[in-house]
Amino acid sequence: MAIEVLNNARIATLDGPGYGMIEAGALVHDHAHILWVGPEHDLPAEHANAARHDMGGRLVTPALIDCHTHIVFAGDRAREFEMRLEGASYEQIARAGGGILSTVAATRSATDEALIAQALPRLDALLAEGLTMIEVKSGYGLEPETELRMLRAARRLAELRPVRVRTTYLAAHACPPEYTGRADAYINDVCLPTLRAAHAEGLVDAVDGFCEGIAFDTAQIARVFDLARTLGLPVKLHAEQLSHQGGTALAARHGALSADHVEYATAEDAALMATSGTVAVLLPGAFYTLRETQLPPVAAFRAQNVPMALATDCNPGTSPVTSLLLTMNMGCTLFGLTPEEALRGVTTHAARALGLHDCGRIAAGLRADLAVWDVTSPAELSWRIGFNPLHARIFGGTE
Ligand code: DI6
Ligand code: FE
């Protein structure tokens, strides 16, 4: 592939301390991977005659990664939003058969084409902010065919847009109406066999669950994780979102890639995550939407060197958010992250939460997935609200 030099750039590599800034920087790529990055005056002679693309002094960062989304779903939950404003809680609505189950009904009755058509505008909003990698979960089918259709729809998005997609199997998201009061039977009859089927079709990159009073307990999730291990699939978990259930410790015991939400996690949980190398995926959009007050233990994560990722959790119920820039702002304002932590949270640490080693930083050998911004300092990305300073999105070296 033709070699190109991006020059006259301020490059936040996130490779090394701070932002890993290179002022007056240059980056060489071959329209797939980064070959070299450094100060422009050190550009290797072998690249001196390569095509130049002047960045105009703009800030270049790794492209953004959303490591926790439910963007494939049908219908909306505006009525539930109104009910919560009238005083109903998320748990009350869920226990009355609304919440996740109302999206399950809409998703089951949607065609494949409708699922894709409804997901695309959400994906496009994320792409417009410089995203090149997105994780998408199933979990609104809760029966074999719709779980598989959701995963296929998610994979299809990567054929319709210049983006990479990672699919996560989340049939242990809620107990469907036909199994009310029989969650163990649901795990045995539906969740486990459908995981085998989805894996056999090559549709599963990771396995997730919702460990919560309104969803599944640690023993039920453990059975799903045991099968994931047998199949050689990594696991992650929605843990300690609304209460402390022990999901984080379970996830750490299973060497999970990430424990997500974790508002109710403790300092002991953070220590376990540090030992297992589990990333804390913070989801401030859900915290904000549910008007939660329990803050995730950010100080403990820092003290234990647990990497913190940030993601939209884009879903119709608890986080109808399609902006990683807003998520960064919320991560700072609501959770007290620094703008540097927020940027690492949607790049380096998001990649790690997905088990990826080829993106999330700017370094030779990694993919040329970049975002070019009309800002002066990286902190500006977290500072503004509802403003998108993206100048260009570069996916595998191609703008
Ligand atoms: N936690 C969440 O915040 C989403 N799923 C989960 O396990 C909510 C999904 C929904 O309400 O539709
Ligand atoms: Fe979620």
Short mmCIF file of C-alpha atoms and ligand atoms in Angstrom, two decimals:
data_model
loop_
_atom_site.label_atom_id
_atom_site.label_comp_id
_atom_site.label_asym_id
_atom_site.label_seq_id
_atom_site.Cartn_x
_atom_site.Cartn_y
_atom_site.Cartn_z
CA MET A 1 0.00 0.00 0.00
CA ALA A 2 1.13 3.55 -0.71
CA ILE A 3 2.94 5.21 2.13
CA GLU A 4 1.71 8.56 3.42
CA VAL A 5 3.12 11.01 5.95
CA LEU A 6 0.76 13.00 8.18
CA ASN A 7 2.85 16.02 9.08
CA ASN A 8 2.50 19.31 10.94
CA ALA A 9 0.51 17.56 13.66
CA ARG A 10 0.30 17.74 17.44
CA ILE A 11 0.11 14.08 18.32
CA ALA A 12 -1.33 12.78 21.59
CA THR A 13 0.04 9.25 21.28
CA LEU A 14 -1.10 8.12 24.76
CA ASP A 15 2.04 6.02 24.50
CA GLY A 16 4.00 6.96 27.61
CA PRO A 17 3.22 9.30 30.49
CA GLY A 18 0.66 12.09 30.29
CA TYR A 19 -0.83 12.34 26.84
CA GLY A 20 2.43 11.17 25.26
CA MET A 21 2.44 14.46 23.32
CA ILE A 22 4.64 14.97 20.29
CA GLU A 23 4.64 18.63 19.25
CA ALA A 24 5.42 19.36 15.58
CA GLY A 25 4.96 15.66 14.97
CA ALA A 26 4.70 13.40 11.96
CA LEU A 27 3.19 9.97 11.48
CA VAL A 28 3.96 7.54 8.67
CA HIS A 29 1.40 4.90 7.68
CA ASP A 30 0.87 2.47 4.83
CA HIS A 31 -2.93 2.82 4.67
CA ALA A 32 -3.29 0.05 7.19
CA HIS A 33 -0.76 0.39 10.01
CA ILE A 34 1.42 3.05 11.60
CA LEU A 35 5.03 2.65 10.46
CA TRP A 36 6.63 5.48 12.38
CA VAL A 37 5.67 8.37 14.66
CA GLY A 38 7.86 11.10 16.10
CA PRO A 39 8.99 14.72 15.79
CA GLU A 40 8.80 15.81 12.15
CA HIS A 41 12.45 16.85 12.11
CA ASP A 42 13.39 13.24 12.92
CA LEU A 43 11.40 11.79 10.01
CA PRO A 44 13.47 8.88 8.62
CA ALA A 45 15.09 9.68 5.29
CA GLU A 46 13.43 6.67 3.66
CA HIS A 47 10.05 8.44 4.03
CA ALA A 48 11.25 11.89 2.96
CA ASN A 49 9.71 11.58 -0.49
CA ALA A 50 6.43 9.92 0.54
CA ALA A 51 3.15 11.76 -0.06
CA ARG A 52 2.45 14.39 2.61
CA HIS A 53 -0.85 15.22 4.25
CA ASP A 54 -0.57 18.47 6.21
CA MET A 55 -2.57 18.32 9.45
CA GLY A 56 -2.44 22.12 9.80
CA GLY A 57 -1.12 21.94 13.34
CA ARG A 58 -4.22 20.08 14.52
CA LEU A 59 -4.39 17.60 17.38
CA VAL A 60 -4.21 13.93 16.36
CA THR A 61 -5.32 11.24 18.83
CA PRO A 62 -6.03 7.56 18.56
CA ALA A 63 -9.51 7.02 17.10
CA LEU A 64 -12.23 6.54 19.70
CA ILE A 65 -13.46 3.11 20.83
CA ASP A 66 -16.86 2.45 22.41
CA CYS A 67 -16.31 -0.74 24.42
CA HIS A 68 -19.86 -1.20 25.82
CA THR A 69 -22.99 -0.65 23.73
CA HIS A 70 -26.39 -2.14 23.06
CA ILE A 71 -26.92 -0.18 19.81
CA VAL A 72 -28.84 -2.98 18.05
CA PHE A 73 -32.40 -2.78 19.36
CA ALA A 74 -35.86 -1.87 18.09
CA GLY A 75 -38.34 0.68 19.32
CA ASP A 76 -37.89 3.34 21.95
CA ARG A 77 -38.45 3.80 25.67
CA ALA A 78 -39.67 7.40 25.74
CA ARG A 79 -42.76 6.35 27.74
CA GLU A 80 -40.54 4.74 30.37
CA PHE A 81 -38.55 7.98 30.54
CA GLU A 82 -41.81 9.79 31.31
CA MET A 83 -42.72 7.20 33.95
CA ARG A 84 -39.39 7.69 35.69
CA LEU A 85 -39.94 11.45 35.66
CA GLU A 86 -43.32 10.76 37.30
CA GLY A 87 -41.48 8.93 40.09
CA ALA A 88 -41.24 5.25 39.07
CA SER A 89 -37.81 3.67 39.54
CA TYR A 90 -35.94 1.62 36.93
CA GLU A 91 -36.35 -1.49 39.09
CA GLN A 92 -40.08 -0.92 39.59
CA ILE A 93 -40.61 -0.59 35.85
CA ALA A 94 -38.53 -3.74 35.23
CA ARG A 95 -40.41 -5.77 37.84
CA ALA A 96 -43.72 -4.68 36.26
CA GLY A 97 -42.62 -6.23 32.95
CA GLY A 98 -41.39 -3.01 31.30
CA GLY A 99 -37.81 -1.91 30.96
CA ILE A 100 -35.58 -4.37 29.14
CA LEU A 101 -38.56 -6.64 28.39
CA SER A 102 -40.38 -3.92 26.44
CA THR A 103 -37.34 -3.63 24.17
CA VAL A 104 -37.25 -7.43 23.93
CA ALA A 105 -40.82 -7.43 22.58
CA ALA A 106 -39.99 -4.75 20.00
CA THR A 107 -36.72 -6.45 18.99
CA ARG A 108 -38.30 -9.89 18.58
CA SER A 109 -40.89 -8.49 16.21
CA ALA A 110 -38.44 -6.38 14.15
CA THR A 111 -37.09 -7.69 10.85
CA ASP A 112 -33.33 -8.00 10.30
CA GLU A 113 -33.52 -4.99 7.99
CA ALA A 114 -35.31 -2.93 10.64
CA LEU A 115 -32.75 -3.84 13.30
CA ILE A 116 -29.93 -2.67 11.04
CA ALA A 117 -31.78 0.43 9.83
CA GLN A 118 -32.49 1.52 13.41
CA ALA A 119 -28.91 0.91 14.57
CA LEU A 120 -27.24 2.81 11.72
CA PRO A 121 -28.14 6.38 12.81
CA ARG A 122 -26.81 5.60 16.28
CA LEU A 123 -23.59 4.23 14.79
CA ASP A 124 -23.31 7.22 12.46
CA ALA A 125 -23.52 9.61 15.41
CA LEU A 126 -20.59 7.80 17.03
CA LEU A 127 -18.58 7.71 13.79
CA ALA A 128 -19.04 11.47 13.43
CA GLU A 129 -16.98 11.83 16.62
CA GLY A 130 -14.04 9.80 15.37
CA LEU A 131 -14.95 6.28 16.45
CA THR A 132 -13.45 3.32 14.57
CA MET A 133 -14.23 0.38 16.89
CA ILE A 134 -17.48 -0.49 18.63
CA GLU A 135 -18.59 -3.33 20.82
CA VAL A 136 -22.24 -4.39 20.39
CA LYS A 137 -24.14 -6.72 22.70
CA SER A 138 -27.08 -9.01 22.12
CA GLY A 139 -29.53 -9.37 24.98
CA TYR A 140 -32.84 -8.08 23.62
CA GLY A 141 -33.80 -11.40 22.05
CA LEU A 142 -33.63 -13.75 25.03
CA GLU A 143 -34.62 -16.58 22.71
CA PRO A 144 -32.31 -18.33 20.27
CA GLU A 145 -33.29 -16.86 16.94
CA THR A 146 -33.45 -13.20 18.01
CA GLU A 147 -30.19 -13.42 19.95
CA LEU A 148 -28.52 -14.76 16.79
CA ARG A 149 -30.23 -12.15 14.61
CA MET A 150 -28.96 -9.36 16.87
CA LEU A 151 -25.39 -10.62 16.64
CA ARG A 152 -25.63 -10.98 12.85
CA ALA A 153 -27.08 -7.46 12.58
CA ALA A 154 -24.19 -6.11 14.67
CA ARG A 155 -21.63 -7.84 12.44
CA ARG A 156 -23.42 -6.50 9.35
CA LEU A 157 -22.79 -2.93 10.55
CA ALA A 158 -19.08 -3.40 9.80
CA GLU A 159 -19.97 -4.16 6.17
CA LEU A 160 -22.16 -1.09 5.85
CA ARG A 161 -19.81 1.42 7.47
CA PRO A 162 -16.00 1.82 7.75
CA VAL A 163 -15.78 0.55 11.32
CA ARG A 164 -14.73 -2.55 13.23
CA VAL A 165 -17.33 -4.33 15.37
CA ARG A 166 -16.87 -6.69 18.32
CA THR A 167 -19.92 -8.72 19.26
CA THR A 168 -20.75 -9.77 22.81
CA TYR A 169 -23.27 -12.45 23.73
CA LEU A 170 -25.58 -11.14 26.48
CA ALA A 171 -28.50 -13.56 26.67
CA ALA A 172 -28.08 -13.43 30.48
CA HIS A 173 -29.44 -9.87 30.41
CA ALA A 174 -32.98 -10.45 31.75
CA CYS A 175 -35.32 -13.35 32.29
CA PRO A 176 -37.87 -13.37 29.43
CA PRO A 177 -41.63 -13.46 30.17
CA GLU A 178 -41.98 -17.12 29.17
CA TYR A 179 -39.50 -18.02 31.96
CA THR A 180 -40.77 -15.71 34.72
CA GLY A 181 -39.70 -17.13 38.07
CA ARG A 182 -37.64 -19.83 36.32
CA ALA A 183 -34.33 -18.10 35.73
CA ASP A 184 -32.32 -21.31 36.18
CA ALA A 185 -34.39 -23.03 33.51
CA TYR A 186 -33.83 -20.03 31.20
CA ILE A 187 -30.06 -20.31 31.68
CA ASN A 188 -30.15 -24.08 30.98
CA ASP A 189 -32.69 -24.18 28.16
CA VAL A 190 -31.88 -20.97 26.28
CA CYS A 191 -28.79 -19.11 27.41
CA LEU A 192 -26.29 -21.98 27.33
CA PRO A 193 -27.42 -23.79 24.15
CA THR A 194 -27.75 -20.51 22.25
CA LEU A 195 -24.21 -19.57 23.28
CA ARG A 196 -23.00 -22.83 21.74
CA ALA A 197 -24.97 -22.09 18.56
CA ALA A 198 -23.77 -18.48 18.31
CA HIS A 199 -20.18 -19.53 18.89
CA ALA A 200 -20.49 -22.30 16.29
CA GLU A 201 -21.58 -19.61 13.82
CA GLY A 202 -18.53 -17.50 14.76
CA LEU A 203 -20.70 -14.69 16.10
CA VAL A 204 -19.25 -14.31 19.60
CA ASP A 205 -16.16 -12.31 20.57
CA ALA A 206 -16.99 -12.22 24.30
CA VAL A 207 -19.67 -13.29 26.78
CA ASP A 208 -21.43 -10.90 29.16
CA GLY A 209 -24.18 -11.03 31.77
CA PHE A 210 -26.23 -8.76 34.03
CA CYS A 211 -25.58 -9.65 37.66
CA GLU A 212 -28.29 -7.81 39.58
CA GLY A 213 -31.35 -8.34 41.79
CA ILE A 214 -33.61 -7.77 38.76
CA ALA A 215 -31.51 -10.04 36.53
CA PHE A 216 -29.21 -12.99 37.43
CA ASP A 217 -27.28 -13.98 40.54
CA THR A 218 -23.62 -14.94 40.71
CA ALA A 219 -24.33 -18.69 40.61
CA GLN A 220 -26.34 -18.31 37.39
CA ILE A 221 -23.72 -16.07 35.79
CA ALA A 222 -20.99 -18.52 36.85
CA ARG A 223 -22.63 -21.24 34.75
CA VAL A 224 -22.58 -18.99 31.70
CA PHE A 225 -18.94 -18.08 32.38
CA ASP A 226 -18.00 -21.74 32.78
CA LEU A 227 -19.35 -22.51 29.33
CA ALA A 228 -17.57 -19.45 27.92
CA ARG A 229 -14.30 -20.77 29.33
CA THR A 230 -14.95 -24.20 27.80
CA LEU A 231 -15.48 -22.51 24.44
CA GLY A 232 -12.36 -20.36 24.88
CA LEU A 233 -14.31 -17.09 24.96
CA PRO A 234 -13.41 -14.10 27.16
CA VAL A 235 -15.98 -12.83 29.64
CA LYS A 236 -17.12 -9.47 31.03
CA LEU A 237 -19.96 -8.52 33.35
CA HIS A 238 -22.52 -5.82 34.15
CA ALA A 239 -21.65 -5.76 37.84
CA GLU A 240 -22.67 -3.75 40.91
CA GLN A 241 -24.76 -1.27 38.89
CA LEU A 242 -27.76 -0.89 41.20
CA SER A 243 -26.57 -2.83 44.26
CA HIS A 244 -23.60 -4.90 45.45
CA GLN A 245 -24.14 -8.50 44.35
CA GLY A 246 -20.59 -9.87 44.19
CA GLY A 247 -20.44 -9.81 40.41
CA THR A 248 -17.12 -8.00 40.32
CA ALA A 249 -15.42 -10.65 42.45
CA LEU A 250 -16.95 -13.36 40.25
CA ALA A 251 -15.73 -11.57 37.12
CA ALA A 252 -12.24 -11.20 38.57
CA ARG A 253 -12.18 -14.90 39.53
CA HIS A 254 -12.97 -15.71 35.89
CA GLY A 255 -10.22 -13.39 34.62
CA ALA A 256 -12.82 -11.13 33.00
CA LEU A 257 -11.73 -8.52 30.48
CA SER A 258 -13.91 -5.97 32.25
CA ALA A 259 -16.42 -5.32 34.99
CA ASP A 260 -18.86 -2.67 33.84
CA HIS A 261 -20.86 0.03 35.70
CA VAL A 262 -19.33 -0.90 39.11
CA GLU A 263 -20.90 2.01 41.01
CA TYR A 264 -21.40 -0.25 44.04
CA ALA A 265 -18.00 -1.95 43.80
CA THR A 266 -15.77 -1.72 46.88
CA ALA A 267 -12.08 -1.17 47.45
CA GLU A 268 -11.77 -4.96 47.93
CA ASP A 269 -13.38 -5.47 44.51
CA ALA A 270 -10.87 -3.02 43.03
CA ALA A 271 -8.01 -5.03 44.54
CA LEU A 272 -9.38 -8.24 42.99
CA MET A 273 -9.70 -6.53 39.62
CA ALA A 274 -6.11 -5.34 39.84
CA THR A 275 -4.95 -8.92 40.40
CA SER A 276 -6.99 -10.33 37.51
CA GLY A 277 -6.19 -7.44 35.13
CA THR A 278 -9.88 -6.63 34.79
CA VAL A 279 -10.71 -3.18 33.37
CA ALA A 280 -13.34 -1.03 35.13
CA VAL A 281 -15.71 0.18 32.40
CA LEU A 282 -17.45 3.29 33.73
CA LEU A 283 -20.79 4.21 32.17
CA PRO A 284 -21.68 7.75 33.25
CA GLY A 285 -24.57 7.95 30.76
CA ALA A 286 -26.46 5.30 32.75
CA PHE A 287 -25.53 6.94 36.06
CA TYR A 288 -26.84 10.26 34.74
CA THR A 289 -30.02 8.85 33.18
CA LEU A 290 -31.00 6.93 36.31
CA ARG A 291 -30.01 9.91 38.49
CA GLU A 292 -27.84 7.57 40.54
CA THR A 293 -25.98 8.96 43.50
CA GLN A 294 -23.61 6.07 44.29
CA LEU A 295 -20.29 6.95 42.65
CA PRO A 296 -17.92 4.26 41.34
CA PRO A 297 -14.81 3.88 43.55
CA VAL A 298 -12.53 5.89 41.27
CA ALA A 299 -9.98 6.60 44.02
CA ALA A 300 -9.66 2.86 44.73
CA PHE A 301 -9.27 2.08 41.02
CA ARG A 302 -6.50 4.68 40.80
CA ALA A 303 -4.81 3.43 43.97
CA GLN A 304 -4.86 -0.16 42.65
CA ASN A 305 -3.88 0.82 39.09
CA VAL A 306 -7.10 -0.65 37.69
CA PRO A 307 -7.45 0.79 34.18
CA MET A 308 -10.67 2.75 33.78
CA ALA A 309 -12.48 2.76 30.42
CA LEU A 310 -15.44 4.95 29.55
CA ALA A 311 -18.26 3.86 27.24
CA THR A 312 -21.70 5.08 26.19
CA ASP A 313 -23.67 1.95 27.24
CA CYS A 314 -25.92 3.15 24.38
CA ASN A 315 -29.27 1.50 25.10
CA PRO A 316 -32.89 2.66 25.04
CA GLY A 317 -33.50 2.33 28.77
CA THR A 318 -30.68 3.56 30.95
CA SER A 319 -28.38 5.37 28.54
CA PRO A 320 -29.84 6.69 25.29
CA VAL A 321 -26.42 8.20 24.56
CA THR A 322 -24.65 8.20 21.21
CA SER A 323 -21.76 10.52 22.06
CA LEU A 324 -18.39 9.47 23.43
CA LEU A 325 -17.42 13.14 23.77
CA LEU A 326 -20.39 13.72 26.07
CA THR A 327 -19.46 10.51 27.90
CA MET A 328 -15.94 11.90 28.44
CA ASN A 329 -17.41 15.13 29.80
CA MET A 330 -19.71 13.17 32.13
CA GLY A 331 -16.80 10.97 33.21
CA CYS A 332 -14.98 14.11 34.32
CA THR A 333 -17.88 16.09 35.76
CA LEU A 334 -19.85 13.24 37.38
CA PHE A 335 -17.07 10.78 38.29
CA GLY A 336 -14.14 13.16 38.78
CA LEU A 337 -11.90 11.69 36.08
CA THR A 338 -9.19 13.90 34.67
CA PRO A 339 -9.47 14.77 30.95
CA GLU A 340 -6.41 12.59 30.42
CA GLU A 341 -8.14 9.63 32.12
CA ALA A 342 -11.24 10.32 30.02
CA LEU A 343 -9.27 10.24 26.75
CA ARG A 344 -7.44 7.06 27.76
CA GLY A 345 -10.82 5.67 28.80
CA VAL A 346 -12.22 5.90 25.27
CA THR A 347 -8.99 4.75 23.58
CA THR A 348 -6.22 2.80 25.35
CA HIS A 349 -8.31 1.35 28.16
CA ALA A 350 -11.35 0.74 25.95
CA ALA A 351 -9.10 -1.35 23.68
CA ARG A 352 -7.92 -3.29 26.68
CA ALA A 353 -11.50 -3.87 27.85
CA LEU A 354 -12.08 -5.55 24.48
CA GLY A 355 -8.86 -7.57 24.64
CA LEU A 356 -7.44 -5.68 21.65
CA HIS A 357 -3.75 -4.96 21.23
CA ASP A 358 -3.73 -3.31 17.79
CA CYS A 359 -5.41 0.01 18.60
CA GLY A 360 -6.02 2.59 21.32
CA ARG A 361 -2.59 4.22 21.16
CA ILE A 362 -0.44 5.77 18.46
CA ALA A 363 2.67 3.67 18.00
CA ALA A 364 4.48 1.86 15.19
CA GLY A 365 2.83 -1.45 14.38
CA LEU A 366 -0.67 -0.45 15.50
CA ARG A 367 -3.56 0.23 13.15
CA ALA A 368 -3.68 3.70 11.59
CA ASP A 369 -7.02 4.47 13.28
CA LEU A 370 -6.86 8.16 14.15
CA ALA A 371 -8.97 11.18 14.98
CA VAL A 372 -7.94 14.67 13.89
CA TRP A 373 -9.41 17.48 15.99
CA ASP A 374 -9.79 21.23 15.63
CA VAL A 375 -8.63 21.84 19.19
CA THR A 376 -5.45 23.06 20.81
CA SER A 377 -5.25 20.89 23.91
CA PRO A 378 -6.55 17.36 24.48
CA ALA A 379 -8.48 18.52 27.57
CA GLU A 380 -10.80 20.45 25.25
CA LEU A 381 -12.28 17.14 24.09
CA SER A 382 -13.75 16.59 27.57
CA TRP A 383 -14.43 20.23 28.36
CA ARG A 384 -17.14 21.19 25.91
CA ILE A 385 -20.71 19.87 25.95
CA GLY A 386 -22.65 19.19 22.78
CA PHE A 387 -19.89 20.39 20.48
CA ASN A 388 -18.01 18.18 18.05
CA PRO A 389 -14.58 19.46 17.00
CA LEU A 390 -13.72 16.44 14.83
CA HIS A 391 -11.89 17.49 11.66
CA ALA A 392 -11.26 14.02 10.20
CA ARG A 393 -11.60 10.37 11.08
CA ILE A 394 -8.92 8.06 9.70
CA PHE A 395 -9.77 4.35 9.55
CA GLY A 396 -6.95 2.03 8.62
CA GLY A 397 -5.10 5.01 7.14
CA THR A 398 -8.06 6.09 5.00
CA GLU A 399 -9.94 9.31 5.66
N1 DI6 B 1 -27.54 -2.40 32.43
C1 DI6 B 1 -27.90 -1.34 31.73
O1 DI6 B 1 -27.69 -0.21 32.07
C2 DI6 B 1 -28.53 -1.78 30.49
N2 DI6 B 1 -28.41 -3.19 30.58
C3 DI6 B 1 -27.86 -3.51 31.73
O2 DI6 B 1 -27.67 -4.65 32.06
C4 DI6 B 1 -29.97 -1.37 30.43
C5 DI6 B 1 -30.70 -2.04 29.33
C6 DI6 B 1 -32.11 -1.56 29.20
O3 DI6 B 1 -32.71 -1.00 30.14
O4 DI6 B 1 -32.65 -1.76 28.09
FE FE B 2 -24.97 -2.20 29.38
#
